[in-house]
mmCIF file of C-alpha atoms and ligand atoms in Angstrom:
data_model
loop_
_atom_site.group_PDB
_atom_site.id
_atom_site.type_symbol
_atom_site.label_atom_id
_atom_site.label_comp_id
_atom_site.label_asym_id
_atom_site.label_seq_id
_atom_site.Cartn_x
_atom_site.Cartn_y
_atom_site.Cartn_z
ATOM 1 C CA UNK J 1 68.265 19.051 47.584
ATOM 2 C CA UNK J 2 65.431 16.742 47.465
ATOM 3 C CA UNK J 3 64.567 18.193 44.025
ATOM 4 C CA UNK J 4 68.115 17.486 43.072
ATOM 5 C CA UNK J 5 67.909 13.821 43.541
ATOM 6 C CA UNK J 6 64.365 13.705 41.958
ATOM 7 C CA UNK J 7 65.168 14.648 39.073
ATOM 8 C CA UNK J 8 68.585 13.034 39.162
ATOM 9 C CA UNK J 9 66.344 9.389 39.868
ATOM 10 C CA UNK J 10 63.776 10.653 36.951
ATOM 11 C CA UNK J 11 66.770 10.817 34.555
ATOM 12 C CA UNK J 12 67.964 7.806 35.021
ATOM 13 C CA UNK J 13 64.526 5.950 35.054
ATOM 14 C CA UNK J 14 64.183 8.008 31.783
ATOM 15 C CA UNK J 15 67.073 6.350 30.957
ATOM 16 C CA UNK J 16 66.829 2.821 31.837
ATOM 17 C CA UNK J 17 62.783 2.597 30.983
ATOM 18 C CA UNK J 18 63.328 4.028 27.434
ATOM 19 C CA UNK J 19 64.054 1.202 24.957
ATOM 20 C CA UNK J 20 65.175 3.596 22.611
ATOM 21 C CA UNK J 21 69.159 3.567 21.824
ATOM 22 C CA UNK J 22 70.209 6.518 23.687
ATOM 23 C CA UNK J 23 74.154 6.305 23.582
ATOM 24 C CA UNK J 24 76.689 4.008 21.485
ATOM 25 C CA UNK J 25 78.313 1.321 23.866
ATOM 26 C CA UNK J 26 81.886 1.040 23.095
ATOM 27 C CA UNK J 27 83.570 -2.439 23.457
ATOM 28 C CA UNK J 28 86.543 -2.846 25.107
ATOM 29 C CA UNK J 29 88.531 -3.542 21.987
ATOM 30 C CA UNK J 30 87.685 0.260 21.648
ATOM 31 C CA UNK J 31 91.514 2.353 21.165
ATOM 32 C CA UNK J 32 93.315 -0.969 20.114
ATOM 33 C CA UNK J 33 95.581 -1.641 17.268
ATOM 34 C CA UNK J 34 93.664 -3.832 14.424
ATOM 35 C CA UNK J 35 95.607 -6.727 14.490
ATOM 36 C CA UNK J 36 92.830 -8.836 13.917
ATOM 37 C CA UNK J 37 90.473 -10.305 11.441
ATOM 38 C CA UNK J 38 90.679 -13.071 8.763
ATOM 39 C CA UNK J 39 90.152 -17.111 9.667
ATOM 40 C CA UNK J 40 89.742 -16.999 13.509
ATOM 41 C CA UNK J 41 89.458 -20.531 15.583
ATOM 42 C CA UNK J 42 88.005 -21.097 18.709
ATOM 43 C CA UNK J 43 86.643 -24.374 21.050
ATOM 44 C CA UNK J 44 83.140 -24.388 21.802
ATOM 45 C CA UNK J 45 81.774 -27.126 23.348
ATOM 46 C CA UNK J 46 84.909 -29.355 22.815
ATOM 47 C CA UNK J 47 84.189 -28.583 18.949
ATOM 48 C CA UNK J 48 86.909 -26.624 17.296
ATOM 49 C CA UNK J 49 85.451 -23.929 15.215
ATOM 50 C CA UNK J 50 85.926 -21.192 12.465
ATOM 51 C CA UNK J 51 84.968 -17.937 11.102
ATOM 52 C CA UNK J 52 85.960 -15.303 8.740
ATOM 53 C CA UNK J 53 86.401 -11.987 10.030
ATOM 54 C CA UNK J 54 86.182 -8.684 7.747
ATOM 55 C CA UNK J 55 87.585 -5.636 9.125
ATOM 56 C CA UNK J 56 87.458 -2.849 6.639
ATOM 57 C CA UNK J 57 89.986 -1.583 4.656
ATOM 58 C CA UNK J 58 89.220 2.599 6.625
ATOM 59 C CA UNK J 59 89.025 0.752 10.097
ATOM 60 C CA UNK J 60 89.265 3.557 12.470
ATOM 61 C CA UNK J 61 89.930 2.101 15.840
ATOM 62 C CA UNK J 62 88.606 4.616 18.028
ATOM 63 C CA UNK J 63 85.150 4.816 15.757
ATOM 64 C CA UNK J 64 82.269 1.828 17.520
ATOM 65 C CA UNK J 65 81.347 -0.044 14.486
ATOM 66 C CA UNK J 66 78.800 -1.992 13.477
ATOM 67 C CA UNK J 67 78.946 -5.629 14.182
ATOM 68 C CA UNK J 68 77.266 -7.967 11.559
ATOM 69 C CA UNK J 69 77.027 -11.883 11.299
ATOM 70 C CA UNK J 70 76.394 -13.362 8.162
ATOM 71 C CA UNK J 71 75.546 -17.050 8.384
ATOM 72 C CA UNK J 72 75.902 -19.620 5.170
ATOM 73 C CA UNK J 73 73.314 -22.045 4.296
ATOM 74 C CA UNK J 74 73.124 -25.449 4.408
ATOM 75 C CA UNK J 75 76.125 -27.222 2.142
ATOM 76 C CA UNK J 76 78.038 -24.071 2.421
ATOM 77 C CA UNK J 77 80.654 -22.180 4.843
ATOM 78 C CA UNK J 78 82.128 -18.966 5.736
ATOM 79 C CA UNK J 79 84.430 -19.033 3.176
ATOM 80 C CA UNK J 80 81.147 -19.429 0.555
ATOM 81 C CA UNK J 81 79.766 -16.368 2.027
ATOM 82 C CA UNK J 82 82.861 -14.107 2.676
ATOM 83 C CA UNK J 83 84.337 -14.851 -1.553
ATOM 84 C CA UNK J 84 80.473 -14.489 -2.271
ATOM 85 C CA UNK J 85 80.644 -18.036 -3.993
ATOM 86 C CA UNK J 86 78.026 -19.908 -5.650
ATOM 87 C CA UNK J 87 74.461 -17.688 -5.780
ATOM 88 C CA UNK J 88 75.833 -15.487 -2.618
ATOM 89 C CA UNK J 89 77.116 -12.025 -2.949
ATOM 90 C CA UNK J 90 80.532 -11.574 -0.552
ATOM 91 C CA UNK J 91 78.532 -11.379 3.374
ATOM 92 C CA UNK J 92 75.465 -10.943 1.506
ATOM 93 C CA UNK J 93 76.259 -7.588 -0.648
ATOM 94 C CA UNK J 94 76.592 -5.454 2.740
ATOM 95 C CA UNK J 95 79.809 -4.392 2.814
ATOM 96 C CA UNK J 96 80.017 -1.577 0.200
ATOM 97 C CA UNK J 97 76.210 -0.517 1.446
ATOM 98 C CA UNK J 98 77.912 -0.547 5.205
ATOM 99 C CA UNK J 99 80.801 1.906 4.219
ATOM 100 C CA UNK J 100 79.509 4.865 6.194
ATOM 101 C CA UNK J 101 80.305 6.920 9.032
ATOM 102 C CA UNK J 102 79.165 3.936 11.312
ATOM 103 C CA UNK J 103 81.120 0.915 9.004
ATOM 104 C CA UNK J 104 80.572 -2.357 9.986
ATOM 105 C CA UNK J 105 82.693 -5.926 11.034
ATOM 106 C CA UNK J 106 81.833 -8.396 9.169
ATOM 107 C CA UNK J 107 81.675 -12.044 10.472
ATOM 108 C CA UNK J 108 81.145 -15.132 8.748
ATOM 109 C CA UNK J 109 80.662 -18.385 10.659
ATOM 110 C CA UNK J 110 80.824 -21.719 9.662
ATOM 111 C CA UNK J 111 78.344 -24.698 10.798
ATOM 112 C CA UNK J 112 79.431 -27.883 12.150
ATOM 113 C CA UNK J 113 78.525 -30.664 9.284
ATOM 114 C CA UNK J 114 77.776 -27.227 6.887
ATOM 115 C CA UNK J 115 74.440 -26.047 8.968
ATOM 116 C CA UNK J 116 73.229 -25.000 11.794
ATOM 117 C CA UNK J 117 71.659 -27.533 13.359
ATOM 118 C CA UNK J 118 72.517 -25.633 17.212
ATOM 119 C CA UNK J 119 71.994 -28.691 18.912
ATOM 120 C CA UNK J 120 72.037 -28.071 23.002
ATOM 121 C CA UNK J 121 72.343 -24.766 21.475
ATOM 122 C CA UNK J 122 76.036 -25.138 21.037
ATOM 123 C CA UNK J 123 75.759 -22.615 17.801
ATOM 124 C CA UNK J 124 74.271 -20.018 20.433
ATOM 125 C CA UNK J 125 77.316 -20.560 22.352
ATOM 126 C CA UNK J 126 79.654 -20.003 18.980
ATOM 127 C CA UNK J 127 77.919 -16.896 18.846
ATOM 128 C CA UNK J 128 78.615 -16.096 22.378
ATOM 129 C CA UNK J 129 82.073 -16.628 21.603
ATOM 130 C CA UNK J 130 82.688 -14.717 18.685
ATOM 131 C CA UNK J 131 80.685 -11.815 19.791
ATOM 132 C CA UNK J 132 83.300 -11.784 23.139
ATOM 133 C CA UNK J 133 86.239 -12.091 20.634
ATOM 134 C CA UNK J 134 85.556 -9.766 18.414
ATOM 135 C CA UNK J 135 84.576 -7.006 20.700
ATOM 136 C CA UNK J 136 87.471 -7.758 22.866
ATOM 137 C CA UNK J 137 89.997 -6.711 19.918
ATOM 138 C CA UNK J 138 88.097 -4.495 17.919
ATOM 139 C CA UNK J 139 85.682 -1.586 18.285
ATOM 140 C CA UNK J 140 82.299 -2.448 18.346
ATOM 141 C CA UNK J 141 78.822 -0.406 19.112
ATOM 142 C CA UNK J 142 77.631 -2.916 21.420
ATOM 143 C CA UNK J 143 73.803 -1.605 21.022
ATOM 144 C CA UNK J 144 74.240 -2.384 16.791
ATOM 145 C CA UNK J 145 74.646 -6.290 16.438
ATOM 146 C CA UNK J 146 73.123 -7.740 13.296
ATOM 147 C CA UNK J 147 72.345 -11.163 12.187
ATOM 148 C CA UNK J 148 71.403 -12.199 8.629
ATOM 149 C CA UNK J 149 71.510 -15.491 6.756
ATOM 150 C CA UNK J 150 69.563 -17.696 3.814
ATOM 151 C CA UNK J 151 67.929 -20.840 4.320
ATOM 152 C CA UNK J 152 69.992 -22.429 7.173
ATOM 153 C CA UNK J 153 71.604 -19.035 7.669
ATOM 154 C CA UNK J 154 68.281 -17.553 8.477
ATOM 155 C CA UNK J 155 67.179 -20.385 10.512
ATOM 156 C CA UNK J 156 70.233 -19.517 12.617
ATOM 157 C CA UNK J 157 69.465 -15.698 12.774
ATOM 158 C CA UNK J 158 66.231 -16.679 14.435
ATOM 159 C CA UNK J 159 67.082 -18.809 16.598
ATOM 160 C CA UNK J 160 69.403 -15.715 17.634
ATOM 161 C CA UNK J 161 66.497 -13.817 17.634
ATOM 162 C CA UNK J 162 64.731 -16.091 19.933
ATOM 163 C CA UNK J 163 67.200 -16.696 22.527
ATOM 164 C CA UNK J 164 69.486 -13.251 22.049
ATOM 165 C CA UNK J 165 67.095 -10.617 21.636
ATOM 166 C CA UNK J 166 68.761 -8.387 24.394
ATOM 167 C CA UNK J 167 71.906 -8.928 22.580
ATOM 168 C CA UNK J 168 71.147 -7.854 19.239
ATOM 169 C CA UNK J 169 69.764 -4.951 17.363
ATOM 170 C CA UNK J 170 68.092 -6.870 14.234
ATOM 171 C CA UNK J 171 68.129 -9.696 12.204
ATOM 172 C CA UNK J 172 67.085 -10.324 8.628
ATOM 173 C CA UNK J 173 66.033 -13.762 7.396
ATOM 174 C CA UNK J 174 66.030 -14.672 3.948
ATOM 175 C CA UNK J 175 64.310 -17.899 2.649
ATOM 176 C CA UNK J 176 64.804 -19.607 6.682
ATOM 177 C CA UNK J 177 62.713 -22.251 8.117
ATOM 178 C CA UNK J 178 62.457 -23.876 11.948
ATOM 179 C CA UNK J 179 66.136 -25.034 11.785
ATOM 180 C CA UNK J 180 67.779 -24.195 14.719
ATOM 181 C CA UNK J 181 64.910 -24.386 17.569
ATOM 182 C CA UNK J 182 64.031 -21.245 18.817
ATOM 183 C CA UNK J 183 64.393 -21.155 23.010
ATOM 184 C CA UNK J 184 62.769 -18.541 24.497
ATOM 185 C CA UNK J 185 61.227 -16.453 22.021
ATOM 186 C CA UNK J 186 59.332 -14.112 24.267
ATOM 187 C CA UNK J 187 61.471 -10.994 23.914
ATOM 188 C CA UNK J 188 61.112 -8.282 20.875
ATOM 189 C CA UNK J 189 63.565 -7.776 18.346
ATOM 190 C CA UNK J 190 63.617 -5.572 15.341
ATOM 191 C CA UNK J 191 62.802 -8.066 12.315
ATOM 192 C CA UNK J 192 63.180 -8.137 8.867
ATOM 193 C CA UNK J 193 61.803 -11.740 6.699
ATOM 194 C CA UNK J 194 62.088 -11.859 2.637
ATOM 195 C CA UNK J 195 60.762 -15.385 1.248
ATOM 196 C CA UNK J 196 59.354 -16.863 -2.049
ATOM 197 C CA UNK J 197 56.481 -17.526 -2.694
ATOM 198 C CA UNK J 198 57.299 -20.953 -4.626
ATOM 199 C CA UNK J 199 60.065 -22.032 -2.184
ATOM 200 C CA UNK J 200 59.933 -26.006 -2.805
ATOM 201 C CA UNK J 201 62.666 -26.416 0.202
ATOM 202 C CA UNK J 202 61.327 -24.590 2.851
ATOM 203 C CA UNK J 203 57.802 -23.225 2.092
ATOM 204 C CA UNK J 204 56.784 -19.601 2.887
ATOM 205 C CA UNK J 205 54.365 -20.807 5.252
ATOM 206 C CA UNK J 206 57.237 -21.062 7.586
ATOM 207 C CA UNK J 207 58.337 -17.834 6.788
ATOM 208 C CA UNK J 208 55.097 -15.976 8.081
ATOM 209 C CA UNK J 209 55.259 -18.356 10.738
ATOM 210 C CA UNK J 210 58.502 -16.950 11.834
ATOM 211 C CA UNK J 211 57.587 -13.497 11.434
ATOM 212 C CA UNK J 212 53.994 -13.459 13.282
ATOM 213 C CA UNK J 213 56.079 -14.643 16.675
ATOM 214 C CA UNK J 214 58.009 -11.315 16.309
ATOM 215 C CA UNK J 215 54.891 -9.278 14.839
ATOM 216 C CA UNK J 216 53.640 -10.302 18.506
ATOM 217 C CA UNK J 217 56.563 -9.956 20.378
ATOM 218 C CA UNK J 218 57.249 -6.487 19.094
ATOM 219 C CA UNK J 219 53.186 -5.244 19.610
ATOM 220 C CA UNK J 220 52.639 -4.973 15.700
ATOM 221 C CA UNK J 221 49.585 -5.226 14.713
ATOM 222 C CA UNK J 222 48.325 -8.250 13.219
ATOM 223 C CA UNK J 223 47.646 -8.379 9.563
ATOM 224 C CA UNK J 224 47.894 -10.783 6.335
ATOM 225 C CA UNK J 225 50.384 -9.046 4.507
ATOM 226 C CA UNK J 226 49.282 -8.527 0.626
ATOM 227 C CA UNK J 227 51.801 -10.972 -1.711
ATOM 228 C CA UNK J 228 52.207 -11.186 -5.239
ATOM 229 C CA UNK J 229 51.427 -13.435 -7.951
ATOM 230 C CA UNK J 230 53.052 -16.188 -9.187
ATOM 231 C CA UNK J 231 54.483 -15.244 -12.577
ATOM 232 C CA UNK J 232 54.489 -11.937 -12.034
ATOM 233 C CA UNK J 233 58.412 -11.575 -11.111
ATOM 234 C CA UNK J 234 57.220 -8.903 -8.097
ATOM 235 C CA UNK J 235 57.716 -8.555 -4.429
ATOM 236 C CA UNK J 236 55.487 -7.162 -2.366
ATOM 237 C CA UNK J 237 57.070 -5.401 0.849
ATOM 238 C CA UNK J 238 55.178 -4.714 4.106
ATOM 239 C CA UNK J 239 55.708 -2.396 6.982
ATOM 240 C CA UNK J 240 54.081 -3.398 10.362
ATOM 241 C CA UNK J 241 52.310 -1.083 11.616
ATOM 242 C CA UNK J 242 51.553 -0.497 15.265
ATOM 243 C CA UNK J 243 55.427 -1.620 16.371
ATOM 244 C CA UNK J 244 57.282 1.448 16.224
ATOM 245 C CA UNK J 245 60.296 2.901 15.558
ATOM 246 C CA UNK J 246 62.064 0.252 18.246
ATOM 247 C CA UNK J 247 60.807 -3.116 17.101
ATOM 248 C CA UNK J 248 59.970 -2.473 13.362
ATOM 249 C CA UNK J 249 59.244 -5.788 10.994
ATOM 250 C CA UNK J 250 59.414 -5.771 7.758
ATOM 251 C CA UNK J 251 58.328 -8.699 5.370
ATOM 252 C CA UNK J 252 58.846 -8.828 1.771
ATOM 253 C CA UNK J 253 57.308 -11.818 -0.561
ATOM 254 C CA UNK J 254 58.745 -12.524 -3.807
ATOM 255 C CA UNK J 255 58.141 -14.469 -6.660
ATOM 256 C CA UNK J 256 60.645 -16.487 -6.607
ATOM 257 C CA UNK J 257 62.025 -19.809 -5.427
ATOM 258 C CA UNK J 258 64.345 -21.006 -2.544
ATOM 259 C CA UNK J 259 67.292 -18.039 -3.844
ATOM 260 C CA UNK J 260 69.540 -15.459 -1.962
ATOM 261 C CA UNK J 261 69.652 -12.996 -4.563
ATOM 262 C CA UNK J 262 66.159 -12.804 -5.688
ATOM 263 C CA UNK J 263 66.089 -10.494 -8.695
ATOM 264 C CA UNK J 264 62.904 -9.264 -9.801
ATOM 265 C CA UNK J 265 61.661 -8.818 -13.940
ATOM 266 C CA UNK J 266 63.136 -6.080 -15.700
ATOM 267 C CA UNK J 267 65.706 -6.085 -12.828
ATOM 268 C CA UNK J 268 69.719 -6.942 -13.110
ATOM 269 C CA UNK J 269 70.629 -7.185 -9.465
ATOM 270 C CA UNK J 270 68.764 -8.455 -6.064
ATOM 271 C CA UNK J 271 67.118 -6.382 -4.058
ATOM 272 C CA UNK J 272 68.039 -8.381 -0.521
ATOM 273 C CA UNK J 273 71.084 -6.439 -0.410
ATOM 274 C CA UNK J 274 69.542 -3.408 -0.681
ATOM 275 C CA UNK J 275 66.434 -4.199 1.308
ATOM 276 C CA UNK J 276 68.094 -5.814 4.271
ATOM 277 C CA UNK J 277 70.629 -2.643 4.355
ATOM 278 C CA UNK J 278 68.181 -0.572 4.575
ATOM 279 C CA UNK J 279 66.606 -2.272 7.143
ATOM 280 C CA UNK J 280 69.830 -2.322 9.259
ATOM 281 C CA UNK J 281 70.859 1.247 8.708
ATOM 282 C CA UNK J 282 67.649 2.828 10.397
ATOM 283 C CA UNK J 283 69.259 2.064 13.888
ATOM 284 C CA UNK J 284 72.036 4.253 14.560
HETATM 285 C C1 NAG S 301 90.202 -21.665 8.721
HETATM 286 O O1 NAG S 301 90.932 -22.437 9.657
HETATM 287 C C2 NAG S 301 90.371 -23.741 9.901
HETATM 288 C C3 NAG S 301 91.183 -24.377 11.024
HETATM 289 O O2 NAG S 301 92.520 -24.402 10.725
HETATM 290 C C4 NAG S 301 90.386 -24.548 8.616
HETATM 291 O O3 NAG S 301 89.817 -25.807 8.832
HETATM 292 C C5 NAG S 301 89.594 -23.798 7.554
HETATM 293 O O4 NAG S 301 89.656 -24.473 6.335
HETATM 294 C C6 NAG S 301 90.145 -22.394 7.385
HETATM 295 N N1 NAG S 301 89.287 -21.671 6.465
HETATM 296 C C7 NAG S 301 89.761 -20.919 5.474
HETATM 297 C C8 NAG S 301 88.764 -20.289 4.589
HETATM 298 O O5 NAG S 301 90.932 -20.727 5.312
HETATM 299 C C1 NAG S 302 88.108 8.089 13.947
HETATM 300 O O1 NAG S 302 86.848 8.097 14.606
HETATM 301 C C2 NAG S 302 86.738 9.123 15.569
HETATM 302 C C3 NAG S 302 85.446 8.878 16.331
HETATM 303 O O2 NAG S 302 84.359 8.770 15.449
HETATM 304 C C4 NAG S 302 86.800 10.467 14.881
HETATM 305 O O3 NAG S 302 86.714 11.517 15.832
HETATM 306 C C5 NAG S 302 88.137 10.575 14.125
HETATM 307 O O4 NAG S 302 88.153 11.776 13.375
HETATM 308 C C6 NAG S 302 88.316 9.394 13.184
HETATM 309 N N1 NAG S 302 89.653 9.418 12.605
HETATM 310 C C7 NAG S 302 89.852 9.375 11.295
HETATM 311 C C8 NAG S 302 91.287 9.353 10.868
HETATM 312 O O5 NAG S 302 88.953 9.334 10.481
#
């Protein structure tokens, strides 16, 4: 007997010490008709609020899905992001990429006065209250939560990054800066930064700032990433070593300005798409 509940208590400790994603975690809106999506309202912080939601066209309401945010920048709104209006493709060129056996939700916020300035952290809270919604009427893998955004956008992913690590599987920020504060901070997340190099708005400097406090957090090792050349219309991507399969960052630098769709010479369409899909679709 005493063997019996050893190894029973070794499971689970197996279980509960590995950080690895061991089972999917269902949401309750798991088995229910999809009668949601589109513009969804809610009251955060006496603030009314609204975001998009896309709920694919297969939707398969017993399947957990994917759940990915997909914040505008600054000027813009959900709307800008879900039509994939002025330099943004629709939720940042994910959706068709996402069409697996997984799929995805995807959710497009908008900021109060067009950004995300989270002050008191009352965007953290919209989160909070999407991610509650959303899972409540749809299915959702509740270990595959994914944050992305340019500029503002990305400011906002980090600051999700910082404060909802546990939450969260990944986030990818493109062309972000120190926006939206970043409390806490001390927990790993898997990571994923793109900037320019010639990024007038926000330089890149704050990009690799950004990135080292996850590099640390996630027990990469340190390094000065190689970057290209101005004029040379390359990217140079980098792998952190040292972090593992768990916590991986990634970091490409372009030459390029302050864009979303950064398209490289000789190249017709932007590699973020691509790049930050195939940064999300290693976790399963
Ligand atoms: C969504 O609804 C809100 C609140 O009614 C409204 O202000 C906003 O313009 C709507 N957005 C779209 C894209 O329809
Ligand atoms: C829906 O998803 C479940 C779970 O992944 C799967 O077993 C089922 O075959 C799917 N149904 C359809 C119609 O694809």
């Amino acid at each position: 007997m005493p063997s019996i509940f050893a190894s029973v208590s070794a499971l689970l400790l197996l279980f509960s010490n590995c950080a690895c994603i061991l089972a999917v975690k269902p949401s309750t809106g798991c088995g229910k008709a999809a009668a949601f999506g589109g513009n969804r309202t809610t009251t955060v912080n006496g603030k009314q609020r609204w975001y998009l939601v896309k709920v694919p066209d297969n939707y398969n309401s017993t399947r957990p899905h994917r759940l990915i945010f997909t914040f505008h920048g600054l000027a813009d709104s959900g709307a800008t992001v879900a039509n994939g209006q002025k330099s943004y493709l629709p939720y940042y060129g994910l959706p068709p990429l996402a069409n697996d056996d997984i799929g995805a939700i995807f959710v497009a916020p908008t900021g109060l006065n067009t950004g995300w300035g989270n002050t008191g952290g009352e965007d953290l809270l919209f989160v909070d209250d999407m991610v509650k919604t959303v899972e409540e009427n749809l299915c959702i893998n509740q270990d595959l939560r994914f944050s992305t955004g340019f500029s503002y956008g990305g400011a906002m992913s980090y600051a999700i990054a910082c404060s909802r690590a546990k939450q969260f599987r990944a986030v990818a920020v493109l062309s972000g800066g120190l926006l939206s504060g970043c409390t806490g901070g001390n927990d790993p997340i898997a990571y994923y930064g793109q900037h320019g190099l010639g990024d007038p708005l926000l330089p890149i400097a704050q990009g690799r700032q950004m990135r080292d406090k996850f590099v640390k957090n996630n027990g990469c090792t340190s390094q000065t990433p190689q970057e290209p050349r101005s004029g040379q219309g390359t990217m140079v991507k980098t792998k952190y070593a040292g972090c593992g399969e768990v916590y991986p960052v990634t970091w490409i630098a372009f030459d390029g300005s302050h864009i979303q769709t950064p398209v490289l010479r000789g190249e017709t369409q932007t590699f973020a798409a691509v790049e930050t899909w195939e940064f999300f679709k290693q976790f399963k």
